[in-house]
Amino acid sequence: MFRTLYGKLASVLMTVFIAISAIMMLASQKMLEAQRLFELATELIIGTVVFSLIAALIVFRFLTIRLRVLSESIEAFRASGFTTPVPLALPGNLDDEIYRLSAAFQEMSERIAIQLSQLEQVDRQRRELLANVSHDLRTPLASMQGYLETMLIRADELTPEERNRYLQIAVKHCERLARLVKDVFELTKLEAHEVTPQIETFPVGELAQDVVQKFALKAQKRQLTLVTKCEPDCPPVRADIGMIEQVLENLIENAMRYTSAGGEIGVEVRPAGARVELRVRDTGQGIQGDELHNIFDRYYRVDRAEFGSTGNAGLGLAITRRIVELHGGDIQVESTPGLGTTFIVDLAVA
Ligand SMILES: Nc1ncnc2c1ncn2[C@@H]1O[C@H](COP(=O)(O)OP(=O)(O)O)[C@@H](O)[C@H]1O
Ligand SMILES: [Mg+2]
């Protein structure tokens, strides 16, 4: 009962009234004894008033001091732009309404601060994305425009071979643009949580073999050996087949790009406890230790100037990681500069 404010008030008032009655009883006894009726009555009234006033002030102070601390904290939180929740140090650790109100406010302000910082981060990422995208769109667009304009202006002087070459270059830039736009579109959708994987059960080993098959010709042209190794007792996985295909494509594409002629790229599928592990390893240039934790960031390329020559904007691994996370899986990378890199994806078995 004494835990609630009402209880406290009631107990204080009860004490006051008991005290007043005691004084009155004492006083009436004296009245009978001394017959100083008027004087005593005046003393009694003054005493009662003073006593009640002091008691009321104490109760009031006790209540307002904690309300003031609370309102100061709220004001400080507002002044910080709702970013820094102010820890409340209430005098007296009483479990009453004010205490509970303060605790609720504290929890609420912490949550507001977290959500606000998340919103700001998303907003910053959006702006960065937009800036990077417009920058990366400009390069291929400008080249394309250059070659097409040259063809228009010098239409009469160009030999058929030259015209053909110019057109091929323009088409190549067009393809880069298309790829960039596709990647940006995909990453944006993934980040906005707009895609839900269409989960089905399938043997991932077969998928790996199909994907590797698609790269066979390209690997041959670049004098790279492509090997697939699938453990026969590998259980099927539960995942979105199209998305996992994309993960494999991104990793194999990277492995091929960063491995020079004569190198080897291996795709392995094997069971690992309750998971299935997909490994894409290469014998390429590798990644420096201090770059390793950055490569999954969007737009991160170890060599940023590379975009001009390859048209890859550094979105591949960001998309890959998002897809793997969406499946409740995990992606790791191990690399030794000069020796090669291995990406390891793990997925849930069916
Ligand atoms: N197999 C690999 N070997 C060496 N470096 C790699 C490999 N895969 C990725 N990287 C590095 O990580 C960066 C990010 O990769 P990614 O997101 O796929 O972007 P992109 O392929 O567009 O450059 C690459 O620019 C490259 O520097
Ligand atoms: Mg890539």
XYZ file of C-alpha atoms in Angstrom, residues 29 33 42 54 61 88 99 110 113 138 140-141 156 162 180 189 192 198 225 289 293 305 336:
23
model
C -7.466 18.253 28.902
C -7.637 22.177 33.913
C -5.953 30.192 19.365
C 4.764 21.795 7.016
C 8.499 18.487 -2.140
C 17.722 9.004 -15.003
C 9.544 5.546 -10.781
C 16.483 4.644 -25.849
C 17.362 7.178 -30.263
C 28.388 8.714 -66.415
C 29.915 4.299 -69.902
C 27.276 6.798 -71.018
C 31.125 9.241 -94.822
C 35.897 1.132 -88.193
C 25.103 -1.689 -63.376
C 15.269 -4.235 -53.544
C 14.487 -2.488 -48.784
C 11.024 -18.580 -52.914
C 40.881 -24.380 -65.257
C 44.241 -8.572 -44.918
C 36.442 -6.775 -44.095
C 39.739 2.813 -60.922
C 46.445 -15.101 -49.006
